[in-house]
mmCIF file of C-alpha atoms and ligand atoms in Angstrom:
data_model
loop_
_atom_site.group_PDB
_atom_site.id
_atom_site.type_symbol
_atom_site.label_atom_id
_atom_site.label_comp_id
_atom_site.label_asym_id
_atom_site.label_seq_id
_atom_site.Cartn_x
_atom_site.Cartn_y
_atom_site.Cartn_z
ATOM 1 C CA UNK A 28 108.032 -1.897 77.356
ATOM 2 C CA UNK A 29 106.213 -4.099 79.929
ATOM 3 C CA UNK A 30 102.997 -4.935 79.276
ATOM 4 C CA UNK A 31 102.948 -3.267 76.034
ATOM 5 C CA UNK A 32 102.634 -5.444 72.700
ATOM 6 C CA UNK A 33 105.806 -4.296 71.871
ATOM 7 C CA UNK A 34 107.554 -6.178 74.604
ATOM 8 C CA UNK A 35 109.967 -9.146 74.774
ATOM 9 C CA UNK A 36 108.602 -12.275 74.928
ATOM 10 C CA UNK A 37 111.592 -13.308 78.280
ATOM 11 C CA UNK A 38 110.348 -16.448 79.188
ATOM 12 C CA UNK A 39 112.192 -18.285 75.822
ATOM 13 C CA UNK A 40 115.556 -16.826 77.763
ATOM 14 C CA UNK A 41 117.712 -18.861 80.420
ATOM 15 C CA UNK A 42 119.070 -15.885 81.638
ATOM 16 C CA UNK A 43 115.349 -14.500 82.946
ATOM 17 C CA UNK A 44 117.425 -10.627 81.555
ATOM 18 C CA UNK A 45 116.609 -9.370 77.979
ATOM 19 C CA UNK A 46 119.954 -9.030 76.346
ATOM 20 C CA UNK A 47 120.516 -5.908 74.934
ATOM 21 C CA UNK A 48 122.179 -4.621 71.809
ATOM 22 C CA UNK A 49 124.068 -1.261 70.805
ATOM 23 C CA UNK A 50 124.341 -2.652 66.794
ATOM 24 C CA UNK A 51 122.226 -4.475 64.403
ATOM 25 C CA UNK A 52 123.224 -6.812 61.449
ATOM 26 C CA UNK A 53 119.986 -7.751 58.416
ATOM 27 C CA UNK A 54 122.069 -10.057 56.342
ATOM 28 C CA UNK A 55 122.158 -13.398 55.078
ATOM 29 C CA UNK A 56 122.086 -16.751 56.887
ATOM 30 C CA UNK A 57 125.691 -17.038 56.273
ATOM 31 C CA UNK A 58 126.581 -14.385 58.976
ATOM 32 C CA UNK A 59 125.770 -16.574 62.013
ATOM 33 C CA UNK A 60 128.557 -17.868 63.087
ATOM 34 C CA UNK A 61 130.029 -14.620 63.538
ATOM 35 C CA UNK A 62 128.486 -13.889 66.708
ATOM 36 C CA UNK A 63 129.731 -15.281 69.811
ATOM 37 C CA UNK A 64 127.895 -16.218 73.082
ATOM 38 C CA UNK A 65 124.724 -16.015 70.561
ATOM 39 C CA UNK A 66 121.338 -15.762 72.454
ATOM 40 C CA UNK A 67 117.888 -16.369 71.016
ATOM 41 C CA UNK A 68 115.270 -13.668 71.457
ATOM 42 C CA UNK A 69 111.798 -13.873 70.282
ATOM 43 C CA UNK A 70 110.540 -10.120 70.042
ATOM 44 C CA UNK A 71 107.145 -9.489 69.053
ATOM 45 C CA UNK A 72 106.181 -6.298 67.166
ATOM 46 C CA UNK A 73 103.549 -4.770 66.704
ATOM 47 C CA UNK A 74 104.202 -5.487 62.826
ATOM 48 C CA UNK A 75 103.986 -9.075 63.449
ATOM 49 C CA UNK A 76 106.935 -11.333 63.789
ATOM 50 C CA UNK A 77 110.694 -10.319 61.982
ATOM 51 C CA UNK A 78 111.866 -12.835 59.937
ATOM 52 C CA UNK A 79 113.456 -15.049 62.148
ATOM 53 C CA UNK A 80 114.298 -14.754 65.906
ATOM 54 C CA UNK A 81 116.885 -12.409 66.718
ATOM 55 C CA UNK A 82 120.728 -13.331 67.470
ATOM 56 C CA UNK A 83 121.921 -11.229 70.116
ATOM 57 C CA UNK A 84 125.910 -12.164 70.944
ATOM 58 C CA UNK A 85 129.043 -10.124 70.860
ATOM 59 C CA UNK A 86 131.382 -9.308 67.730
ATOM 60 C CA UNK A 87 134.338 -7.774 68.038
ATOM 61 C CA UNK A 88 133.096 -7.089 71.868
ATOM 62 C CA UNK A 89 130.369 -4.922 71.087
ATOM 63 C CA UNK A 90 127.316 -6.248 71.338
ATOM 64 C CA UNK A 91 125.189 -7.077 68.261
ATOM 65 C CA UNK A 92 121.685 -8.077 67.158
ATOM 66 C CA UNK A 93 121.004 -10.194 63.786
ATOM 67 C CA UNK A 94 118.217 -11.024 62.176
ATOM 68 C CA UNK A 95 118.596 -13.236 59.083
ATOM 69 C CA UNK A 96 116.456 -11.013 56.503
ATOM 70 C CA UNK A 97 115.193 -14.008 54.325
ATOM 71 C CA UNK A 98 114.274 -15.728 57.469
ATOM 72 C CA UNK A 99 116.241 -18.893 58.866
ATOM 73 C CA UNK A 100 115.659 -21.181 55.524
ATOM 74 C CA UNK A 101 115.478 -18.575 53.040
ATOM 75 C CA UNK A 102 111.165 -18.489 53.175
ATOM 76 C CA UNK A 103 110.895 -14.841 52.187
ATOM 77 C CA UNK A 104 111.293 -13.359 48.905
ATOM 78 C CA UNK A 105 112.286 -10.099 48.599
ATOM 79 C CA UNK A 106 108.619 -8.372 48.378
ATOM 80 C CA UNK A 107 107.765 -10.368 51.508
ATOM 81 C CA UNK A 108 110.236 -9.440 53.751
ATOM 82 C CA UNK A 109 108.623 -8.350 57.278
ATOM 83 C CA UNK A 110 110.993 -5.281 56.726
ATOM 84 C CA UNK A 111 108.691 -3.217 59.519
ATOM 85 C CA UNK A 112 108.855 -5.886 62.096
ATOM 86 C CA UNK A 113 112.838 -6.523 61.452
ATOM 87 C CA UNK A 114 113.650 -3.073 61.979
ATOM 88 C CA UNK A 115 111.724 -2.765 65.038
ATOM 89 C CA UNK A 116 112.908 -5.509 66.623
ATOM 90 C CA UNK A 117 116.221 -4.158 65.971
ATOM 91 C CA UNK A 118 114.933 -1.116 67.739
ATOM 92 C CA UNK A 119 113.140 -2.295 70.519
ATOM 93 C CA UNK A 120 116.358 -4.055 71.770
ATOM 94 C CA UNK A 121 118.393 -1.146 72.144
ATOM 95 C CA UNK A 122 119.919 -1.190 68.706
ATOM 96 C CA UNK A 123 120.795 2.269 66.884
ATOM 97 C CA UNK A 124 123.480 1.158 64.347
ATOM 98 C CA UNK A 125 122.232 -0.667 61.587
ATOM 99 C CA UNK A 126 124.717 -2.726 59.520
ATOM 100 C CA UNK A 127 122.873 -4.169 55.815
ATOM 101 C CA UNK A 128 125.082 -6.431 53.609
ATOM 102 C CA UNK A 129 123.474 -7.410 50.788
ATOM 103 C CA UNK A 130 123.898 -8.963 47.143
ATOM 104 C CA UNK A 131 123.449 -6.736 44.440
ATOM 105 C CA UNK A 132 123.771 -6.443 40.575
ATOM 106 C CA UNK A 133 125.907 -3.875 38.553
ATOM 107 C CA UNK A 134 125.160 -1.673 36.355
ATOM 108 C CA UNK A 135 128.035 0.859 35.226
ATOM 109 C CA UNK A 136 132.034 -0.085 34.637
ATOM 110 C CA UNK A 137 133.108 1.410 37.675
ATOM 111 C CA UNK A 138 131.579 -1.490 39.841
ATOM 112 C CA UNK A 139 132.569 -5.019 39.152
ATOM 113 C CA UNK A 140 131.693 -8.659 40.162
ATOM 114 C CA UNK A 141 132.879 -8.868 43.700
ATOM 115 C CA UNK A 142 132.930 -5.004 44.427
ATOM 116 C CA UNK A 143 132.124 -4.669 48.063
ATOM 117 C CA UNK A 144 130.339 -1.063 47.362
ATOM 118 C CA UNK A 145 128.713 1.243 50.221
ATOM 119 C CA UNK A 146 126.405 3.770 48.081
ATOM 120 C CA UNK A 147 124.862 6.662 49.045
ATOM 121 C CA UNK A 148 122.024 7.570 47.558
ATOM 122 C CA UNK A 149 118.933 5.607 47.054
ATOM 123 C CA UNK A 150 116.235 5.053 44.261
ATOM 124 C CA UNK A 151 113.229 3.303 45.901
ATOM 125 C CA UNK A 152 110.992 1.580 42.894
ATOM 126 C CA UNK A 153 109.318 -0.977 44.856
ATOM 127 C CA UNK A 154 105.834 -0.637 45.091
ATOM 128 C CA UNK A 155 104.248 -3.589 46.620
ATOM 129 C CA UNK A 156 105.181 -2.773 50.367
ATOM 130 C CA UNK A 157 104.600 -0.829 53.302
ATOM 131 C CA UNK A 158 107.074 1.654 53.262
ATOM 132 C CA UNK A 159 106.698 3.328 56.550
ATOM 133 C CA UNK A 160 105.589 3.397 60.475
ATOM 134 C CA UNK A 161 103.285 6.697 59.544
ATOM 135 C CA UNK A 162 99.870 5.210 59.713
ATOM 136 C CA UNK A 163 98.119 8.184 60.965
ATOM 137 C CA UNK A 164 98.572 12.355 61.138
ATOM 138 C CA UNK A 165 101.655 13.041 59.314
ATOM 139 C CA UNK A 166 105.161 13.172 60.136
ATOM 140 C CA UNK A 167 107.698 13.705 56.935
ATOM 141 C CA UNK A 168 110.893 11.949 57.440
ATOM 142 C CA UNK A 169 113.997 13.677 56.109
ATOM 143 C CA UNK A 170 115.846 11.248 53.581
ATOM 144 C CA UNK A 171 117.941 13.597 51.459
ATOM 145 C CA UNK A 172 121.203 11.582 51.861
ATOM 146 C CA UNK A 173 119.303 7.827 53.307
ATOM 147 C CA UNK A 174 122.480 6.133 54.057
ATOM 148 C CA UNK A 175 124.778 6.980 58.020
ATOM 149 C CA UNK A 176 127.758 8.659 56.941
ATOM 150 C CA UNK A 177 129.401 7.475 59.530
ATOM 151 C CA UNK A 178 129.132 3.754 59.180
ATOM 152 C CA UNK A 179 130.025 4.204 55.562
ATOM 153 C CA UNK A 180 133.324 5.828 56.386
ATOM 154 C CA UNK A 181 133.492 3.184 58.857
ATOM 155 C CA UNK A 182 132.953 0.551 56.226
ATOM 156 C CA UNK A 183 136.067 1.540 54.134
ATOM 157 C CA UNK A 184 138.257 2.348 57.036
ATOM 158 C CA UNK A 185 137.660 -1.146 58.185
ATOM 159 C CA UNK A 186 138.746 -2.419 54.088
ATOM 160 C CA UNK A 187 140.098 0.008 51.782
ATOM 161 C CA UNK A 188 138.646 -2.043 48.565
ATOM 162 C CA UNK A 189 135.297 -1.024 49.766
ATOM 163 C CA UNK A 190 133.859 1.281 47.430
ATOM 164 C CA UNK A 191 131.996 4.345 48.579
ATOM 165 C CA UNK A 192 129.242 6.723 46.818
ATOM 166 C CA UNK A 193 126.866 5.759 43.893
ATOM 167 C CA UNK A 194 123.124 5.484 43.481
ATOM 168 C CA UNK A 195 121.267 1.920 44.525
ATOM 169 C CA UNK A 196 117.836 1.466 42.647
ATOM 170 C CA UNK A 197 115.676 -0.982 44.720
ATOM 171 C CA UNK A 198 113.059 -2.909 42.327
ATOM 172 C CA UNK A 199 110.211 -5.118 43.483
ATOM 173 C CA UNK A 200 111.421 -8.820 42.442
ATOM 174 C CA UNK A 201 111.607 -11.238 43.316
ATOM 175 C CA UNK A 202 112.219 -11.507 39.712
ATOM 176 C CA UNK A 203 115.653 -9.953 37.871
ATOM 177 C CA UNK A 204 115.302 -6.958 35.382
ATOM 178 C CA UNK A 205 114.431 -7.236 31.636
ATOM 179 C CA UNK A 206 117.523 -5.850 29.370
ATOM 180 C CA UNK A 207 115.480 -2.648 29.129
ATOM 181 C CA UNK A 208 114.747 -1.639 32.485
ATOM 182 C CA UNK A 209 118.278 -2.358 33.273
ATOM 183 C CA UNK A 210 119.437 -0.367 30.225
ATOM 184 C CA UNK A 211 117.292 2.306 31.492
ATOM 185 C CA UNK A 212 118.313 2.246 35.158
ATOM 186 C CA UNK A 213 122.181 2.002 33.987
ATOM 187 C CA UNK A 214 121.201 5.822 31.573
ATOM 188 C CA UNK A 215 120.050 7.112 34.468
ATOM 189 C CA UNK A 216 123.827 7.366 35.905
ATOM 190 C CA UNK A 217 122.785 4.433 38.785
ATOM 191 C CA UNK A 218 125.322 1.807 40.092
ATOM 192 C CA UNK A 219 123.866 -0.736 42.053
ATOM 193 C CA UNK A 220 120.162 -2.616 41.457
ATOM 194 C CA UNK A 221 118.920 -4.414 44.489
ATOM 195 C CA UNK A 222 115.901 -6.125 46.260
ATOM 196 C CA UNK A 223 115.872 -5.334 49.428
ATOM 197 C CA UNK A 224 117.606 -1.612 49.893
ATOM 198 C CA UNK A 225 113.895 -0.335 50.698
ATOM 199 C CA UNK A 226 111.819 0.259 52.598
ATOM 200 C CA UNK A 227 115.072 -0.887 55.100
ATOM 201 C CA UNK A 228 116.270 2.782 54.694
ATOM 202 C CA UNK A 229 113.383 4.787 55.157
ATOM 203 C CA UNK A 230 112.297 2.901 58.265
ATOM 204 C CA UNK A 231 115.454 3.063 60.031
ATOM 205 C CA UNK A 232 115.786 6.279 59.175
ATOM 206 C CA UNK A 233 111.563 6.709 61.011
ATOM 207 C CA UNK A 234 113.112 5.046 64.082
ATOM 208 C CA UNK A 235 116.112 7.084 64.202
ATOM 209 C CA UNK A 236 118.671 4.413 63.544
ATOM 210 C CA UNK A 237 121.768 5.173 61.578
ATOM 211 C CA UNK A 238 122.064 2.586 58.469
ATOM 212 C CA UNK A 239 124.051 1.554 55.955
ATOM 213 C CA UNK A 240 124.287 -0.415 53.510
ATOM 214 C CA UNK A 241 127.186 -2.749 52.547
ATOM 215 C CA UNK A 242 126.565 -4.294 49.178
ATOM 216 C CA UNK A 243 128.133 -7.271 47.300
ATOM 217 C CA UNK A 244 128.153 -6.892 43.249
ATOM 218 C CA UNK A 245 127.610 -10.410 42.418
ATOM 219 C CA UNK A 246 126.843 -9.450 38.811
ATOM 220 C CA UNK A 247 126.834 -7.366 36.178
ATOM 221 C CA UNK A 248 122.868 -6.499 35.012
ATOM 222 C CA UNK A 249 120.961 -8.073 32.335
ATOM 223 C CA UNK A 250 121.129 -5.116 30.319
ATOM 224 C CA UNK A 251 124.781 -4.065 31.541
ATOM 225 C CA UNK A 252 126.643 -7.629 29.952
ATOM 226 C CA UNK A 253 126.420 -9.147 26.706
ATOM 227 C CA UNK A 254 125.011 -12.635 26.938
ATOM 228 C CA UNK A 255 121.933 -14.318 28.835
ATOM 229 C CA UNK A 256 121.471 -11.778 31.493
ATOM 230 C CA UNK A 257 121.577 -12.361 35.255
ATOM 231 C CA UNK A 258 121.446 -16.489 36.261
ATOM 232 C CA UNK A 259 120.479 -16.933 39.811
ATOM 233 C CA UNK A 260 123.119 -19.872 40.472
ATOM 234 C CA UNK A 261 125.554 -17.455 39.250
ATOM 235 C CA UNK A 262 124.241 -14.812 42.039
ATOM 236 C CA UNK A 263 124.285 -17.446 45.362
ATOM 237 C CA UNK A 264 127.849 -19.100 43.808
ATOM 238 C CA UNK A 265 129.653 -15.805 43.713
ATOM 239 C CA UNK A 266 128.206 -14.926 47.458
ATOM 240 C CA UNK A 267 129.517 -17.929 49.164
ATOM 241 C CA UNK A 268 132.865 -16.996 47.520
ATOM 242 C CA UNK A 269 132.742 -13.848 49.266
ATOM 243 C CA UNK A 270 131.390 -14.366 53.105
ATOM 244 C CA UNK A 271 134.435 -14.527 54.556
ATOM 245 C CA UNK A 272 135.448 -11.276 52.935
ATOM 246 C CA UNK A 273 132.092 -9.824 53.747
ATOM 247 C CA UNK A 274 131.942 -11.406 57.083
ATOM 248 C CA UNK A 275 135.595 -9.343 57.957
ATOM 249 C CA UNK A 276 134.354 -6.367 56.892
ATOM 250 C CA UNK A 277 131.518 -5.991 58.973
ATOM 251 C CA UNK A 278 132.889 -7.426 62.162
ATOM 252 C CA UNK A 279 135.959 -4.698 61.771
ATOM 253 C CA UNK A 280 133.097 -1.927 61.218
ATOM 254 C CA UNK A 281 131.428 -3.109 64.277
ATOM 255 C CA UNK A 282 134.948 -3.062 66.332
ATOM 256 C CA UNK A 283 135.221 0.568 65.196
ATOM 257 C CA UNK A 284 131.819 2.177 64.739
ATOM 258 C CA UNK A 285 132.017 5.698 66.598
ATOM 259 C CA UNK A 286 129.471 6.863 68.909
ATOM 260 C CA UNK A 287 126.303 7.411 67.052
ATOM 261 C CA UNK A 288 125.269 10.349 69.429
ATOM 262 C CA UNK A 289 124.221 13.027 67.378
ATOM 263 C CA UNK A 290 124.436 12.112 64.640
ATOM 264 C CA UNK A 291 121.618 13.371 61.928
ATOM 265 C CA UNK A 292 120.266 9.897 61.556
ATOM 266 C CA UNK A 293 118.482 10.601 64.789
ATOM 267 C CA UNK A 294 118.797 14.506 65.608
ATOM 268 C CA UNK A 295 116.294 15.124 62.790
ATOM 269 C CA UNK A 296 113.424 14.180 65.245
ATOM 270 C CA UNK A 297 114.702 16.072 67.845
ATOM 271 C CA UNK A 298 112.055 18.118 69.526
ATOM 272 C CA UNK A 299 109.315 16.722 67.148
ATOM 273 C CA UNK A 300 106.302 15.113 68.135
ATOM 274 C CA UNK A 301 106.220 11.758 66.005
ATOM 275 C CA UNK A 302 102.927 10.443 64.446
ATOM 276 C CA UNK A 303 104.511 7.128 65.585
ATOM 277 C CA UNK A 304 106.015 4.980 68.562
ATOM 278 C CA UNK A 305 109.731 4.110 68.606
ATOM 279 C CA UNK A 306 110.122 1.223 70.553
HETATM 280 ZN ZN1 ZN B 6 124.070 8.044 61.435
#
């Protein structure tokens, strides 16, 4: 990495070493102070900046990177996430476990306010940004099944109450569905409506990362409850209530993740020649 673009900026470090990480954590601000002996790093990309300097500390002694997706006061909406520079950040510090907690609505009876839910597939509906590290020639990722089976297991080994399987449907925000679109995405046999699901996936998936996501129901969708539809107070009131819970969760995933050696999150490239770097 020296001299490259890509590289770590070292001189912000007292150490003078780049800490390293095995596992990576996008989440919410709230998921500091689960890291202990918490570094700084400033990684550039060649993406631009992520959204925030990455954490690097230990959980559950296995070392883990985090990067607070909204950035450190909550500056970026959902369609302005720098999702390609998180990811590679992640990346370029060793990571290849990707952990994504997130809050998202409901939108079928068999997911409820304060579901933790793991799903696994994806429908990607944003449209607004850059979904992918392919900028040139052509190289077509495989995302049949988008989500690491493996952390997913992991997820509801670590708490039973974790739901697993379903269908998340990403939409552009940053504002909330109409009561027809949800209606619609609810007919189509999806669970789970999110912001932020992609492109997350997809480019882990490019830099041969296992990923998965761990999402929070915090409501039920406009067009999946009677009454006013989704009230953003509503949203941040019921996360708070559930950090700790959330917070336990991952930190028992990340004391048990197995090796991710082999695993088709990263063997799909194997022996292909990439129309991109991986850091
Ligand atoms: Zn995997």
């Amino acid at each position: 990495m020296t001299g490259q673009t890509t590289g770590l900026d070292t001189t912000e470090l007292n150490t003078g070493q780049t800490p390293r990480a095995e596992i990576g954590v996008i989440g919410g601000t709230g998921l500091y102070e689960f890291l202990t002996d918490a570094e700084e790093v400033q990684v550039e990309t060649p993406y631009g900046d992520p959204s925030a300097p990455v954490t690097v500390g230990t959980v559950a002694g296995r070392s883990v990177a985090f990067v607070p997706r909204h950035g450190r006061s909550h500056q970026y909406p959902p369609h302005a996430i720098p999702y390609r520079a998180n990811l590679w950040a992640l990346r370029s510090l060793g990571v290849t476990q990707v952990l994504s907690p997130s809050a998202v609505g409901g939108l079928r009876p068999e997911v409820a306010p304060g579901d933790l839910v793991t799903p696994d597939q994806l429908v990607d509906r944003t449209w607004r940004r850059i979904p992918s590290y392919v900028e040139r020639g052509a190289t077509h990722v495989p995302l049949a099944d988008p989500y690491c089976a493996r952390i997913a297991k992991t997820y509801a080994a670590a708490d039973p109450s974790v739901k697993t399987g379903g269908t998340l449907i990403v939409i552009e925000g940053p504002r909330f569905s109409t009561r027809a679109e949800s209606i619609h995405h609810a007919a189509q046999g999806w669970t789970l409506v999110g912001m932020t699901g992609a492109p997350e996936a997809a480019l882990a998936r490019e830099l041969r990362m296992c990923y998965a996501p761990l999402c929070l129901v915090t409501d039920m969708d406009a067009g999946a409850a009677e009454g006013e539809g989704v009230d953003e107070d509503d949203v941040y009131a019921l996360f708070a209530e559930n950090l700790e819970r959330m917070r336990t969760v991952l930190a028992d995933t990340i004391g048990s993740l197995p090796d991710p050696a082999g695993c088709s999150c990263s063997s799909w490239a194997d022996g292909k020649q990439l129309a991109y770097d991986i850091p």
